[in-house]
Coordinates of C-alpha atoms in Angstrom, one line a residue:
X1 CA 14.5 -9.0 46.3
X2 CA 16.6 -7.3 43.3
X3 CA 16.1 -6.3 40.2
X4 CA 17.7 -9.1 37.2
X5 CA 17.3 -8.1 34.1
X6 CA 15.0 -5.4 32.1
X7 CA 14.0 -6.0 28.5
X8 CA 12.6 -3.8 25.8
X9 CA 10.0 -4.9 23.0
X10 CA 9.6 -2.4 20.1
X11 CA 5.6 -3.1 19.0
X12 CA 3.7 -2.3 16.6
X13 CA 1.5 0.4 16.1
X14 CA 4.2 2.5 17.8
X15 CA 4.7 1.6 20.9
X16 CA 8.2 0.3 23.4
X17 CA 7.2 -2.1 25.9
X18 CA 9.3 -3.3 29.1
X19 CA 9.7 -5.8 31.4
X20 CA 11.4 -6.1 34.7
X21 CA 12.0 -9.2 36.6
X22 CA 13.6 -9.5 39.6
X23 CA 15.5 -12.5 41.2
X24 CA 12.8 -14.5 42.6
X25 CA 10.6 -14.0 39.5
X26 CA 8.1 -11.1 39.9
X27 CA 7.8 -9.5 36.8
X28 CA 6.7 -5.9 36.0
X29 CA 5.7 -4.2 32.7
X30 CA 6.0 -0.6 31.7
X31 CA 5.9 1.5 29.1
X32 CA 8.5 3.9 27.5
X33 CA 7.7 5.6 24.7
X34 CA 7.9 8.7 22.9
X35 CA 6.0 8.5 19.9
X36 CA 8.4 8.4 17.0
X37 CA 11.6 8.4 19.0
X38 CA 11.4 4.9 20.2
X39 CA 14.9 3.9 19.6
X40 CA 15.8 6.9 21.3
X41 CA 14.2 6.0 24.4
X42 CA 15.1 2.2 24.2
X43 CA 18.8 3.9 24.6
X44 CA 18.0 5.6 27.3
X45 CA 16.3 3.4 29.4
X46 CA 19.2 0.9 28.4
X47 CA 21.9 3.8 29.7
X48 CA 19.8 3.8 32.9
X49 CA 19.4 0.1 33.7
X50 CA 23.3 0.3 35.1
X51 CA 21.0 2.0 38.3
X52 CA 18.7 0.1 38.5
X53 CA 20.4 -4.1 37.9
X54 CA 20.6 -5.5 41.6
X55 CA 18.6 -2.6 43.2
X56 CA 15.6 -3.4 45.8
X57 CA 12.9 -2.7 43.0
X58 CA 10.4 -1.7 46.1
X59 CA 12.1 1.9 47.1
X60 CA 10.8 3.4 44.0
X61 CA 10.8 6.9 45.3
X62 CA 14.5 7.0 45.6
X63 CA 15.5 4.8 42.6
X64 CA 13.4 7.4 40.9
X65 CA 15.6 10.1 42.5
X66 CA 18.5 8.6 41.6
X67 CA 18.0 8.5 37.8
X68 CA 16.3 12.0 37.9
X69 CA 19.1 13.6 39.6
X70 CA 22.1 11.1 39.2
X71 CA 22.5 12.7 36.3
X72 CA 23.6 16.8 35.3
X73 CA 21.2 16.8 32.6
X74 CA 17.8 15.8 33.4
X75 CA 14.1 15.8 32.1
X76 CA 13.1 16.3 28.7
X77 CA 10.6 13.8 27.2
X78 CA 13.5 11.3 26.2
X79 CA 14.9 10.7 29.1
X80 CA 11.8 11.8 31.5
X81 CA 9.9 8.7 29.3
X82 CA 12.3 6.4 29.8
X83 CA 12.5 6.7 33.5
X84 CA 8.3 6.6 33.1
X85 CA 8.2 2.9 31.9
X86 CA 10.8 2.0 34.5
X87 CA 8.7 3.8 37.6
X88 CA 5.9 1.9 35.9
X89 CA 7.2 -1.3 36.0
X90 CA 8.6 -1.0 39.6
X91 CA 4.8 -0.2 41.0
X92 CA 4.1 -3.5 38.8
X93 CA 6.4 -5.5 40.6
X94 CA 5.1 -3.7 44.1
X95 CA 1.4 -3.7 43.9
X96 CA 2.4 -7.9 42.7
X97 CA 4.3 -8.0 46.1
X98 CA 1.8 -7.0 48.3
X99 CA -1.0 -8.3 46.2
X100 CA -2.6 -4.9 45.9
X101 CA -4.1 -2.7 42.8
X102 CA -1.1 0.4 42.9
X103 CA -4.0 2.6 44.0
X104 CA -4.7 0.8 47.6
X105 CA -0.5 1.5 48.0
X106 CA -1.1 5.4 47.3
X107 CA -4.2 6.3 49.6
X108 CA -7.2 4.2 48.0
X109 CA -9.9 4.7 45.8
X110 CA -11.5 7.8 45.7
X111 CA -13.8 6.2 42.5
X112 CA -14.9 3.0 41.1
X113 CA -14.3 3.8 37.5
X114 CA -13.8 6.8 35.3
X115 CA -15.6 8.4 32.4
X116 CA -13.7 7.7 29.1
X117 CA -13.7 9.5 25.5
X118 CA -12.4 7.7 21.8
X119 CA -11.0 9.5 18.8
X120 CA -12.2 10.8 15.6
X121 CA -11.7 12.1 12.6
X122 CA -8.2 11.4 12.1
X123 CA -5.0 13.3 12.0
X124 CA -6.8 15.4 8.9
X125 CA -9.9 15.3 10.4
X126 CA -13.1 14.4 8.2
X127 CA -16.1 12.0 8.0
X128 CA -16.5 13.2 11.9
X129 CA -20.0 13.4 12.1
X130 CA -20.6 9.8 10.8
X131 CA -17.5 8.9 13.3
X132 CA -19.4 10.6 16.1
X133 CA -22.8 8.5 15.3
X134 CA -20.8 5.0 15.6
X135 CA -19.1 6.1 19.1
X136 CA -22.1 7.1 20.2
X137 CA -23.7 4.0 19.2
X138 CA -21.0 2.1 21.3
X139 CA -22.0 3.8 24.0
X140 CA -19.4 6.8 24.5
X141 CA -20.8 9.5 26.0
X142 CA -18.1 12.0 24.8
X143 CA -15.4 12.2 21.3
X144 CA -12.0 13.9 21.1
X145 CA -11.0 15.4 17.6
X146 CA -8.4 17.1 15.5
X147 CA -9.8 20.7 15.5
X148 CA -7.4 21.6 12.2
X149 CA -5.4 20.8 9.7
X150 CA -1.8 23.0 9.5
X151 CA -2.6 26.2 10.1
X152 CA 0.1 29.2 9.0
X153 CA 1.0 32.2 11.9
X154 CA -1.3 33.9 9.9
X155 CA -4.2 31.9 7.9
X156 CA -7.3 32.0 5.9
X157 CA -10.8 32.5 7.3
X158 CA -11.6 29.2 5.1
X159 CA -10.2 27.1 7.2
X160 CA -11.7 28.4 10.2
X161 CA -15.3 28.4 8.4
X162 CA -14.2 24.2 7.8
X163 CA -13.7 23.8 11.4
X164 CA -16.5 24.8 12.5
X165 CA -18.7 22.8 10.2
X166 CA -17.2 20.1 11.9
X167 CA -17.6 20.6 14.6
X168 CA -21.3 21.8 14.4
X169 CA -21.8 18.1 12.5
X170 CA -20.3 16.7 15.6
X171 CA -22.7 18.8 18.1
X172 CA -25.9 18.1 16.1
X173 CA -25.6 14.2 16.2
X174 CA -24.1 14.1 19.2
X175 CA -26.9 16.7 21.1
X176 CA -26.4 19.5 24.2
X177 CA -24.7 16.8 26.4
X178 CA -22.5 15.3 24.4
X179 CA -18.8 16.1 25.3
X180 CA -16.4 17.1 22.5
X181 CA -12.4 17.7 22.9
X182 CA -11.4 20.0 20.2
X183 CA -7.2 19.0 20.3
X184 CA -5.5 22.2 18.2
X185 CA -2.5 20.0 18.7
X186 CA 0.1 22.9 19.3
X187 CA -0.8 23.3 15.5
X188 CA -2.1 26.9 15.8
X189 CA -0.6 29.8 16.5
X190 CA -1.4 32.4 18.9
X191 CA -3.4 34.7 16.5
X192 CA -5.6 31.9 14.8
X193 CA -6.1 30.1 18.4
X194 CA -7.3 33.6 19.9
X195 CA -9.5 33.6 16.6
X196 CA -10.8 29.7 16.8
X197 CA -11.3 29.9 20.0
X198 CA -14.0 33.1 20.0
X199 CA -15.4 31.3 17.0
X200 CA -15.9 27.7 18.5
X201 CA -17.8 29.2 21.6
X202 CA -21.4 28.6 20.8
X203 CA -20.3 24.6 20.2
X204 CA -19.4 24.6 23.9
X205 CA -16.4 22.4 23.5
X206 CA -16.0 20.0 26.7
X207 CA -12.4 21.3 26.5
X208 CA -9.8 23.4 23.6
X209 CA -6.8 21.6 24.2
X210 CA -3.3 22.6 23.2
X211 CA -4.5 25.7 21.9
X212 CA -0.6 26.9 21.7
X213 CA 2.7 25.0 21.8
X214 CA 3.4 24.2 25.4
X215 CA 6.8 26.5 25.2
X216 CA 4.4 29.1 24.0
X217 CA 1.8 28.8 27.5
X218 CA 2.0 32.5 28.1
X219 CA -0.3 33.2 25.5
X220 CA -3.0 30.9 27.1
X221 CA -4.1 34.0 29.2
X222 CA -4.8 36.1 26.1
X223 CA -6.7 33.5 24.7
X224 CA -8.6 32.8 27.7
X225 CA -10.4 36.2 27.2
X226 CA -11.8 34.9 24.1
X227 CA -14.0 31.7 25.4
X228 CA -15.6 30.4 28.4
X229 CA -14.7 26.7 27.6
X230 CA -11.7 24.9 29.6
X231 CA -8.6 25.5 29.0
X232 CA -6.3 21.7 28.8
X233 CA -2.3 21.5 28.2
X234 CA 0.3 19.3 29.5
X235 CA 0.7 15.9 27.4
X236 CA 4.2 17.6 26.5
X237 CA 5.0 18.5 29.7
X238 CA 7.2 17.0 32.1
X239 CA 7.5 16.5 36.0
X240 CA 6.1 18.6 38.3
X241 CA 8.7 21.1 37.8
X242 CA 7.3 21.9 34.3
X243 CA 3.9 22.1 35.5
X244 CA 4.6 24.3 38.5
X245 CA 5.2 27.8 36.9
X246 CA 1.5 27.0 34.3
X247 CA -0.2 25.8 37.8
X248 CA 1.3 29.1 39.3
X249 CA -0.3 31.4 36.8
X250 CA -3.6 30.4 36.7
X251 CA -3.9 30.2 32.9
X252 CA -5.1 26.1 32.8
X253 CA -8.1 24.6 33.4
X254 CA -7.3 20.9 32.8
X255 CA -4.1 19.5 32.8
X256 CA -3.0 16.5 30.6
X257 CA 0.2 15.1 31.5
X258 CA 0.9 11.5 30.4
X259 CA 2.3 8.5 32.8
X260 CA 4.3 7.4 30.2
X261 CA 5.9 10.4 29.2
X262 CA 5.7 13.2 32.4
X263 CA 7.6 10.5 34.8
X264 CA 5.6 7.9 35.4
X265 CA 2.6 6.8 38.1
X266 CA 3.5 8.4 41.1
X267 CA 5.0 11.6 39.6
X268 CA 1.6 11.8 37.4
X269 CA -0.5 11.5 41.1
X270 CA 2.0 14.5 42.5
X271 CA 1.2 16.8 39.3
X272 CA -2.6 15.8 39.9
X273 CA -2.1 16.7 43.6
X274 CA -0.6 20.4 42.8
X275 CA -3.4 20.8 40.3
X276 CA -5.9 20.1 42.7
X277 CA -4.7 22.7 45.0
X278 CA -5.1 25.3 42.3
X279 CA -9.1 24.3 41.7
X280 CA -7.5 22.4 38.2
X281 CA -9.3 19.3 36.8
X282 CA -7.0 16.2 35.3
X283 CA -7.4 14.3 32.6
X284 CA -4.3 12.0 31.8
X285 CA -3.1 11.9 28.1
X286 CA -2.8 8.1 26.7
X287 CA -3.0 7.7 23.1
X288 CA -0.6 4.6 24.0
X289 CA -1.0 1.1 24.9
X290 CA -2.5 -1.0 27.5
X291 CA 0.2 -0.9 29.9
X292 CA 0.2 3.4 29.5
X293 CA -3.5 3.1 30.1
X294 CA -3.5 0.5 32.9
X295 CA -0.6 3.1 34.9
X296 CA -3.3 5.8 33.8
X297 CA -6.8 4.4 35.6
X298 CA -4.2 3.7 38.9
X299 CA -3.4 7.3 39.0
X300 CA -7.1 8.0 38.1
X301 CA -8.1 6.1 40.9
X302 CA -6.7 7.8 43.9
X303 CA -7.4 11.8 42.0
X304 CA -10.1 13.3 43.1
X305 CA -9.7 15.9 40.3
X306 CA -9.7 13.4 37.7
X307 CA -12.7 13.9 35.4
X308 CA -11.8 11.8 31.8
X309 CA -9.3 9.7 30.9
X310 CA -8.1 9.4 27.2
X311 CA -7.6 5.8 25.3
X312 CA -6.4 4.7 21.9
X313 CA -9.1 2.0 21.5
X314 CA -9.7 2.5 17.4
X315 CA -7.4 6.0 17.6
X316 CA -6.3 6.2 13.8
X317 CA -2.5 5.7 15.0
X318 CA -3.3 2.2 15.3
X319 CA -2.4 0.3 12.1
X320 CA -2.1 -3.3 12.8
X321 CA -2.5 -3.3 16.4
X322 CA -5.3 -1.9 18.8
X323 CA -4.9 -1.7 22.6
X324 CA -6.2 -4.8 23.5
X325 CA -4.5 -7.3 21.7
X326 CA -1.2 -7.3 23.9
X327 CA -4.1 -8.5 26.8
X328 CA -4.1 -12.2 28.3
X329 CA -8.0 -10.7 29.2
X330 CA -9.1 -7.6 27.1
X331 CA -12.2 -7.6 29.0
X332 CA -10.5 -6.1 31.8
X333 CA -11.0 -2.5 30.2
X334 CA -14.3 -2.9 30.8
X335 CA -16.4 0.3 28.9
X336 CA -20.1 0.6 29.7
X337 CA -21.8 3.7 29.4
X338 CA -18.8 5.8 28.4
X339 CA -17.1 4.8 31.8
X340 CA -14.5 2.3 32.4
X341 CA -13.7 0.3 35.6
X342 CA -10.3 0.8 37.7
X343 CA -8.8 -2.3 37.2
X344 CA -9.1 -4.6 40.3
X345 CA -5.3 -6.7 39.6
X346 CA -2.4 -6.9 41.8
X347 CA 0.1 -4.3 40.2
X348 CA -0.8 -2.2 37.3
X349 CA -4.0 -4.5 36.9
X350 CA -3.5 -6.0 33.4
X351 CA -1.5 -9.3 32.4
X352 CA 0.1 -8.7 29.5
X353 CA 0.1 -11.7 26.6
X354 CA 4.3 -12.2 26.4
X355 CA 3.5 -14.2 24.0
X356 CA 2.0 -11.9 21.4
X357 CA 4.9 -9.3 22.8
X358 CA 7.4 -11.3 21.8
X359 CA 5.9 -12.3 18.8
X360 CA 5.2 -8.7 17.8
X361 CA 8.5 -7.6 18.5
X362 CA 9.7 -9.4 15.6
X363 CA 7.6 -7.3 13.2
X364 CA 8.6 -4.3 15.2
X365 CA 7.8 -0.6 13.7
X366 CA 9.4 2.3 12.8
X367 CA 6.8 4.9 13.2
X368 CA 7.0 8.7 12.3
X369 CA 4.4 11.1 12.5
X370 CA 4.2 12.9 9.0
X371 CA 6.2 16.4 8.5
X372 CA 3.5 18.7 6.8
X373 CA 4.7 21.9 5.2
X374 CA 2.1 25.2 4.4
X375 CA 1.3 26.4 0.9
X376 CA 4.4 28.7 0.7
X377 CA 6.8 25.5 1.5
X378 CA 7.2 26.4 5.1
X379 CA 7.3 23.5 7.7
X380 CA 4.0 23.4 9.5
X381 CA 3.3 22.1 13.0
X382 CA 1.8 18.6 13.0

């Protein structure tokens, strides 16, 4: 069996969708995205095709090898995306060749689904406590939310004050055991995280994530002095060789690193393995699409350390499009009780609707996130 021919389908909201078929007519779908750069990666994954056209598509490990290190320059999240929706892909085609859920090929189950959390409040968050009422209502048993807005290096105690009304909104509908995510979205900088995160203590966040940029990570142990909650980084982070030195440290609680974006399903279920060995929890990032969030439950699956597992379902990113309609059978995300089941299908577990694919291709997108700037004109992190 070799690999024919790999195609690429630009989506809307924002999203880069592949297929790989191979000469007797397996197909597998992955996806390679980074948000806002999708052209970018659509090159790149077109630049490493020449590796991969008339390869066996079952010895994944080394054709992952070979476009990790065929090249001088490697990761980065251009190029380590690109070979994510590829790796994906290839376990498509395998788990579909051996007629197997990708979990059963890397160890089994260690769960029979996972515990899942939506979005609210937007990328400038508000309305969140009536947001929070309506996921609960849906049954989730725990929300993930923009903490801030753009904050400057140095900022105004008003802002903080407007955080923490939210968040108080959020905790009084939602009660003592409702989980909230507080994302600071690498939008705060070390003196107004250290500040935010003292201040958001009595809330007892479920998790702070991104408190700093990821290049700024050193400054995650100073602001661990300041709260008790968990400590989660990673969704711009990329193989285990950028995790290794934060894991090393002991300065994260929960790591986030995304199968579309940190080099795909088996690399994701090698970071999860390091972070087990350092007592760290997991909780894949996947604000993507159903393909992202398929690769996500296998990895999920087969972690024991894997506690939640992020999903765009409604996420405010999703203008025109929502997860499920690139689904032959949506029901196969299957949320009850703020869990959802692993996906029992060959492969990734999810049959994607071509059709619709193709269709949506033709509308395409060409998605940005917004560039913010701070009162004095200054660009601010988004």
């Amino acid at each position: 069996m070799k690999i024919k021919s790999i195609e690429l389908f630009k989506v809307p909201p924002r999203w880069l969708f592949l297929k790989m078929t191979t000469d007797d007519g397996l197909v597998g779908w992955g996806e390679p995205v980074v948000e806002g750069r999708a052209d970018t990666v659509r090159a790149a994954v077109e630049e490493l095709s020449s590796y991969l056209i008339g390869q066996n598509p079952l010895r994944i490990e080394d054709l992952w090898q070979v476009m990790y290190r065929g090249g001088f320059y490697r990761g980065g999240p251009v190029l380590t995306s690109a070979m994510s929706g590829i790796e994906q892909a290839l376990w498509d085609i395998k788990g579909k060749f051996y007629n197997a859920p990708v979990y059963e090929l890397m160890g089994g189950a260690c769960r029979d689904r996972i515990r899942v959390y939506n979005w609210i409040g937007g990328d400038r968050p508000s309305d969140v406590k009536e947001a929070a009422k309506k996921q609960i209502e849906a049954g989730f048993t725990a929300v993930k939310m923009n903490g801030t807005e753009e904050l400057h290096y140095i900022d105004s105690f008003d802002k903080i004050e407007e955080v923490l009304n939210r968040i108080a909104a959020v905790r009084e509908v939602g009660g003592k055991q409702f989980g909230i995510g507080i994302d600071f979205h690498g939008r705060v900088h070390k003196a107004m995280a250290k500040i935010l995160a003292k201040e958001l203590e009595p809330f007892r966040p479920m998790f702070i994530e991104e408190p700093v940029l990821p290049e700024n990570n050193e400054a995650l142990k100073e602001i661990a002095k300041y709260t008790s909650a968990p400590i989660a980084t990673g969704e711009r982070m990329y193989t285990r060789w950028g995790f290794k030195e934060l894991l090393q440290q002991g300065i994260v609680d929960i790591i986030q690193p995304d199968v579309s974006h940190a080099g795909g399903v088996m690399e994701t279920r090698k970071i999860a393995a390091m972070a087990e060995a350092y007592d760290v929890a997991l909780a894949p990032h996947c604000p993507l699409g159903p393909i992202a969030l398929a690769a996500c439950l296998q990895v999920d699956a087969c972690s024991p350390n894997a506690f939640i597992q992020e999903q765009s379902l409604g996420i405010h990113y999703n203008q025109g499009s929502d997860l499920l309609d690139y689904l032959v059978d949506p029901k196969v995300f299957r949320y009850k009780d703020g869990f959802v089941d692993i996906p029992q299908g060959p492969g990734l577990g999810v049959e994607v609707n071509e059709e619709k694919v193709r269709e949506m291709a033709r509308v395409g997108h060409d998605w940005k996130n917004p560039v913010w700037r701070n009162a004095d004109g200054t660009v601010a992190e988004w």
